[in-house]
Short mmCIF file of C-alpha atoms in Angstrom, two decimals:
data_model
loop_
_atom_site.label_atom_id
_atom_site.label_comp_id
_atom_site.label_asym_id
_atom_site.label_seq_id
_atom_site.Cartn_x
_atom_site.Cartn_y
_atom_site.Cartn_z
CA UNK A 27 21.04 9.26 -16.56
CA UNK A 28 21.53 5.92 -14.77
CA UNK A 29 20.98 3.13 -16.48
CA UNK A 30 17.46 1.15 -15.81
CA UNK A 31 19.11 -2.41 -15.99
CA UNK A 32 21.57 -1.45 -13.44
CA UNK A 33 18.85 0.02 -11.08
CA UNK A 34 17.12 -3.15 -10.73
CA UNK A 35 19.85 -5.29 -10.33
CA UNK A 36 20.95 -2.94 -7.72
CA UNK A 37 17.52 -3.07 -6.19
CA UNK A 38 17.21 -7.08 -6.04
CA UNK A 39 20.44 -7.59 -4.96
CA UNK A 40 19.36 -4.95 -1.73
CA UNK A 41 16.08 -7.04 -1.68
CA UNK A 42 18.64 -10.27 -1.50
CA UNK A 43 20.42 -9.19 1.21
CA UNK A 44 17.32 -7.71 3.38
CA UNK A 45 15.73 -11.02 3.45
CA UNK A 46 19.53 -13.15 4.13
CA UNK A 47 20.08 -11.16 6.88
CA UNK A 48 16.08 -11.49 7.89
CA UNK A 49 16.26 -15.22 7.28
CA UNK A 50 19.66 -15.45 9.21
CA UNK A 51 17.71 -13.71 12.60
CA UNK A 52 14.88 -16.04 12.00
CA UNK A 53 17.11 -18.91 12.22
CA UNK A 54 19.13 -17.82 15.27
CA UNK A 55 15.93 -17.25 17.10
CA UNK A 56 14.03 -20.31 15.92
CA UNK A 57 17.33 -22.66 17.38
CA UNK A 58 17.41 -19.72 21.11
CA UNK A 59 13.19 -20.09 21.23
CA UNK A 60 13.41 -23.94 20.60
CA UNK A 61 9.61 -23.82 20.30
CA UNK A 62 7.16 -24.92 18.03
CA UNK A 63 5.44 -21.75 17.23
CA UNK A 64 8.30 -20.34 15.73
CA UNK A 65 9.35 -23.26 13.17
CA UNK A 66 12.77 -22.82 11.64
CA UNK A 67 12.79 -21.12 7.91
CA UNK A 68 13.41 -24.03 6.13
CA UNK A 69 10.35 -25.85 7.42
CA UNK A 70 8.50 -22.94 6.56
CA UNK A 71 9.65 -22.49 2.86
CA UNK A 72 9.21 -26.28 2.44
CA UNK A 73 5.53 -25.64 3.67
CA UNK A 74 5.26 -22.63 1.34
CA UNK A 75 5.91 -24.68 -1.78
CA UNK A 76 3.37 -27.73 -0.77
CA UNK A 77 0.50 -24.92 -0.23
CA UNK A 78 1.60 -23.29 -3.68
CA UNK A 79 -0.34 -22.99 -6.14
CA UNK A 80 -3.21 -24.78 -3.64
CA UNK A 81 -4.41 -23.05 -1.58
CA UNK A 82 -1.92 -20.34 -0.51
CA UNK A 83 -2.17 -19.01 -3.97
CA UNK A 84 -6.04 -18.10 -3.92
CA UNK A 85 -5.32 -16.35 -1.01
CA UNK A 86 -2.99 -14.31 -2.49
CA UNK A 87 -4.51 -13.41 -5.57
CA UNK A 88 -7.45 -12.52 -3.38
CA UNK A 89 -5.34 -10.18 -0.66
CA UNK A 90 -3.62 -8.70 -3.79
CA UNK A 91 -6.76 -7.67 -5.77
CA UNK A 92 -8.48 -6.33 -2.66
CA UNK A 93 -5.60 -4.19 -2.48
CA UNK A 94 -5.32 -3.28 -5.88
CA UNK A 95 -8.89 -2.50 -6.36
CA UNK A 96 -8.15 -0.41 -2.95
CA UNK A 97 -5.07 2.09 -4.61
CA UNK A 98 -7.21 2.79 -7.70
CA UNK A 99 -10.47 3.74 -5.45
CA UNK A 100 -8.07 6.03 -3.01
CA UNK A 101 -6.22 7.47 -6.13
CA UNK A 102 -9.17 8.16 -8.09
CA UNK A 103 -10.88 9.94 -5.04
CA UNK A 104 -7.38 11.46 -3.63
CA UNK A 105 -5.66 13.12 -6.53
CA UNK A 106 -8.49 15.61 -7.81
CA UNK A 107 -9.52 16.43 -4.37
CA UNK A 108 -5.63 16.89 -3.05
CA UNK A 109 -5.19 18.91 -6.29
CA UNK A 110 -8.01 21.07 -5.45
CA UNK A 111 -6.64 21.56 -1.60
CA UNK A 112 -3.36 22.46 -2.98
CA UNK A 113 -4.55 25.22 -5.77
CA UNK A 114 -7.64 26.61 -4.19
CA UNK A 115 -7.46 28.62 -1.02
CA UNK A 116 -11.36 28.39 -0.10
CA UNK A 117 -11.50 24.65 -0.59
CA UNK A 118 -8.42 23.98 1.41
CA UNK A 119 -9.64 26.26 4.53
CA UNK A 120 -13.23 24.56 4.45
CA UNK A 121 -11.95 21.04 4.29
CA UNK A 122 -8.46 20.80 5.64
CA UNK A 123 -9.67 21.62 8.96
CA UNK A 124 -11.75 18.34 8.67
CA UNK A 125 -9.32 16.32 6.82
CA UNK A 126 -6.47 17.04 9.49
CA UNK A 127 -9.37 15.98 12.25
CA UNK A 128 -9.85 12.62 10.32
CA UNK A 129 -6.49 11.84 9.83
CA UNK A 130 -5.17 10.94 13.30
CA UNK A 131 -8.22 8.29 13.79
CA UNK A 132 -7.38 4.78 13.64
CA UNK A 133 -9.34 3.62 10.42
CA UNK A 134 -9.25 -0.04 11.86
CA UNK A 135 -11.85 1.20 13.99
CA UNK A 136 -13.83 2.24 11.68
CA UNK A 137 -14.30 -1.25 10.43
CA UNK A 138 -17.24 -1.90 12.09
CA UNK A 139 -19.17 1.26 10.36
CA UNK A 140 -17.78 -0.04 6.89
CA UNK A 141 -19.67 -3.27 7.47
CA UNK A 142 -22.87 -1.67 8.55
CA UNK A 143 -22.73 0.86 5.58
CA UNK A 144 -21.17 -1.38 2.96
CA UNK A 145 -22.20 -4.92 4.33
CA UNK A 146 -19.80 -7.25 4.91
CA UNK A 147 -18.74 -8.55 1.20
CA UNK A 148 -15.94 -7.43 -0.81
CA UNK A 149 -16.94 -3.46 -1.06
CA UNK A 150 -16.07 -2.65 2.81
CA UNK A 151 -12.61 -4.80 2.68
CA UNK A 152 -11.94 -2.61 -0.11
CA UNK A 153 -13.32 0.09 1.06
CA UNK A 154 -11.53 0.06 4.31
CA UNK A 155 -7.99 -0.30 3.05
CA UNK A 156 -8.68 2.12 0.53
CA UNK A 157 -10.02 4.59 3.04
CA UNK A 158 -6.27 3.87 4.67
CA UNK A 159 -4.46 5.10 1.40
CA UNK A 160 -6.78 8.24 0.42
CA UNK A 161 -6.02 10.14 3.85
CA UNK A 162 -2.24 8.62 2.90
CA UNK A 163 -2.01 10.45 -0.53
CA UNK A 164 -4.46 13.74 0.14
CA UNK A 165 -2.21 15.77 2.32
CA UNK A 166 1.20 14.41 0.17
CA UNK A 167 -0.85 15.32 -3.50
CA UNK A 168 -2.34 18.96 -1.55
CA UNK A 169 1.54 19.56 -0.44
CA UNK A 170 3.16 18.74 -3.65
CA UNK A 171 0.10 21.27 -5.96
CA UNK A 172 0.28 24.01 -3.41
CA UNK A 173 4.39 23.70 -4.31
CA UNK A 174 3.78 24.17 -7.49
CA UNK A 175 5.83 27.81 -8.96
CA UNK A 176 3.63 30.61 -9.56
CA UNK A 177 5.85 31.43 -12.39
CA UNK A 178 5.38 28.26 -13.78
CA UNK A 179 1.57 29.02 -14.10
CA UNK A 180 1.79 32.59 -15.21
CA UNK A 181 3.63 31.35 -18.48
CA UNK A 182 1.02 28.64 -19.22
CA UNK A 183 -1.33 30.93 -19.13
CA UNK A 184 0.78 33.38 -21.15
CA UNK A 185 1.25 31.25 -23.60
CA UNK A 186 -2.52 31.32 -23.86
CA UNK A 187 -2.76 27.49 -21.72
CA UNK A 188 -5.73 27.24 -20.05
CA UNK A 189 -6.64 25.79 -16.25
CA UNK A 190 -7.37 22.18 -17.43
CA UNK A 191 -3.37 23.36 -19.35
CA UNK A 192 -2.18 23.65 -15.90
CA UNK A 193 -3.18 20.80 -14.38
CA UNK A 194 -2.36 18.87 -17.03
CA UNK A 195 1.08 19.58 -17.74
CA UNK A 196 1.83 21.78 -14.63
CA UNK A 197 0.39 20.15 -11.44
CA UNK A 198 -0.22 16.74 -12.17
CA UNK A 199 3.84 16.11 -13.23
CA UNK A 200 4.33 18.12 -9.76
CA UNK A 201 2.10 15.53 -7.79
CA UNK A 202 3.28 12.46 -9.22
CA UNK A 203 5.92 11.79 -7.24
CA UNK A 204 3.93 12.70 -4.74
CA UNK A 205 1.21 9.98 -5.22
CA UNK A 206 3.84 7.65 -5.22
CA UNK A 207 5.08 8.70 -1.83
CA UNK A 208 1.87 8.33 -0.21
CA UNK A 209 1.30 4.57 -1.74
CA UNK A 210 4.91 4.05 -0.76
CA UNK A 211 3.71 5.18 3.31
CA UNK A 212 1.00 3.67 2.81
CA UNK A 213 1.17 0.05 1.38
CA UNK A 214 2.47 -1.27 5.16
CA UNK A 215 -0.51 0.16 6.82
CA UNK A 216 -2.91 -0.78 4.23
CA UNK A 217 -1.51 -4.54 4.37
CA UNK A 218 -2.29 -4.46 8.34
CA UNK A 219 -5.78 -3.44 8.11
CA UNK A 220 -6.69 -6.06 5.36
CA UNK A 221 -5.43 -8.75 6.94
CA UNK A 222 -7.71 -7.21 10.12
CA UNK A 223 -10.20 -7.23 7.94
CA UNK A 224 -9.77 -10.30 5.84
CA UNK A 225 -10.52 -12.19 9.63
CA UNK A 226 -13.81 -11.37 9.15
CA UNK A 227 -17.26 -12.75 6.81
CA UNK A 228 -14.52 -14.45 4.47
CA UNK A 229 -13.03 -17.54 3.81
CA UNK A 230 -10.49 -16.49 1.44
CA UNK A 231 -7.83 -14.09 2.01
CA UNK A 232 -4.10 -13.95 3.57
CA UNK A 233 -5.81 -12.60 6.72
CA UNK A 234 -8.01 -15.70 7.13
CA UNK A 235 -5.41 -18.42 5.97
CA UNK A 236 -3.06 -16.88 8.35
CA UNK A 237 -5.88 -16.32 11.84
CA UNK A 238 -7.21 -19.71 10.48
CA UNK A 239 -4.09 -21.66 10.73
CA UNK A 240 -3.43 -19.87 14.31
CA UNK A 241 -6.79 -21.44 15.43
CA UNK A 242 -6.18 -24.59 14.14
CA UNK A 243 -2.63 -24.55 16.00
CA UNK A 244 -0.78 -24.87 12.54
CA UNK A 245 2.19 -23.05 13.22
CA UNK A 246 3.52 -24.23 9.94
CA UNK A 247 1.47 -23.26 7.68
CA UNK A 248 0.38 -19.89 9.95
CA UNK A 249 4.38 -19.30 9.35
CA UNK A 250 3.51 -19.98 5.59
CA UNK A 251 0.85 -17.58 5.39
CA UNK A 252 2.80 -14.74 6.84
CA UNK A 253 5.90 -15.43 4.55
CA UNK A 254 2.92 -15.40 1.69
CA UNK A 255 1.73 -11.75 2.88
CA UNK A 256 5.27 -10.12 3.00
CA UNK A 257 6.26 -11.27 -0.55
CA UNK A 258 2.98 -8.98 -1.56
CA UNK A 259 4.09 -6.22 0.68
CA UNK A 260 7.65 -6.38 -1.05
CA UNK A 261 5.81 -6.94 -4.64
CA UNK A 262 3.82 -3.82 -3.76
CA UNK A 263 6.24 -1.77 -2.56
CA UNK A 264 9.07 -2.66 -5.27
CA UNK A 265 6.11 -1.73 -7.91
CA UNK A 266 6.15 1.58 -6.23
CA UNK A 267 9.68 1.98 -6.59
CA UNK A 268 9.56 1.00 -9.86
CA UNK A 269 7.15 3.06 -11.13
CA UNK A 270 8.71 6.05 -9.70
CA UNK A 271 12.16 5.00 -11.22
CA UNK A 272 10.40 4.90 -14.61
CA UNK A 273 7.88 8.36 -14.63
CA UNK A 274 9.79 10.91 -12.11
CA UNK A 275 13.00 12.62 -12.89
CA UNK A 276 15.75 13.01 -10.67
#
């Protein structure tokens, strides 16, 4: 078994040398482009730590919660459902066909409908992003029960386990690295529609501090915003990997 410490040292020093050789492009094009709208990193950084905690950190903890509030609403709705899809034949032919139609759309454009349905407060951000993951994790969780053994059932059930047996210590241990898959795919495209979304009946968010500083021409602190949303997106997504580190086997 490898050993946990190890693991994440391994994985921050990978993270450490992602964002040298990130910063080191940056640079080179910042001193090529010679041009205010692409600021050199150090600027940047500098800005980062003036807006920190005030306000850059608000919008943070805003994005973040939107997006957390997001993976529990799509995992909550997309686990049961993808479970049912992946052990029930009838289910999965009379809603697969739909899913699989539904998939392919943009969900961006759907924005619009999610603020005529939801209004425009926190519940269609949310409810956008989180409409992003579910499709994301359904057809990932439906793959991973319909993989479960047959044998594996049959001596559940001879062993006198019953269905809620199964999917308790049969299906759902089968589908968990699934789910984690799907948020893993996922997080990037979930990031891009909230800050979409985040441009719009708010004045607090990533997405705003970043389109507001654009239309203020501060290229400094737009810069700053930007460098603000990827650390989530890397928080998020080394969560993931964490997670899965810690609950799937190997």
């Amino acid at each position: 078994m490898a050993d946990p410490g190890r693991s994440v040292l391994r994985r921050v020093g990978n993270l450490g040398s992602g964002a040298a050789v990130i910063v080191g492009v940056w640079w080179i094009l910042a001193l090529v482009v010679s041009n205010r709208v692409l600021p050199p990193p150090h600027v940047v950084f500098a800005r980062v730590f003036e807006l920190f905690p005030n306000p850059l950190l608000a919008h943070a903890q805003a994005s973040l919660a939107r997006v957390l509030k997001a993976v529990g609403l799509a995992t909550v709705c997309a686990l049961p459902l993808g479970i049912l899809l992946g052990r029930n034949r009838v289910a999965d032919s009379i809603l697969s066909p739909a899913a699989y139609l539904m998939y392919p759309v943009p969900k961006i454009a759907l924005l619009p409908i999610v603020f005529l349905l939801l209004g425009v407060g926190e519940e269609a951000r949310v409810g956008i992003v989180a409409l992003v993951l579910f499709f994301q994790m359904l057809f990932v969780v439906r793959d991973a029960a319909r993989a479960v053994p047959a044998s594996y059932v049959k001596v559940l059930a001879g062993l006198g386990g019953r269905p809620i047996h199964t999917v308790r210590y049969v299906v759902l241990p089968a589908v968990l690295p699934a789910i984690l898959t799907g948020l893993r795919i996922g997080i990037g495209t979930a990031l891009a529609v909230l800050f979409f979304a985040e441009t719009f009946f708010t004045r607090y968010g990533l997405g705003f501090f970043i389109i507001d500083s654009w239309s203020k021409v501060a290229y400094v602190d737009m810069m700053a915003g930007i460098v603000a949303l990827s650390i989530v997106g890397i928080a998020l997504f080394t969560i993931v990997d964490l997670l899965e580190s810690v609950f799937v086997r190997h």
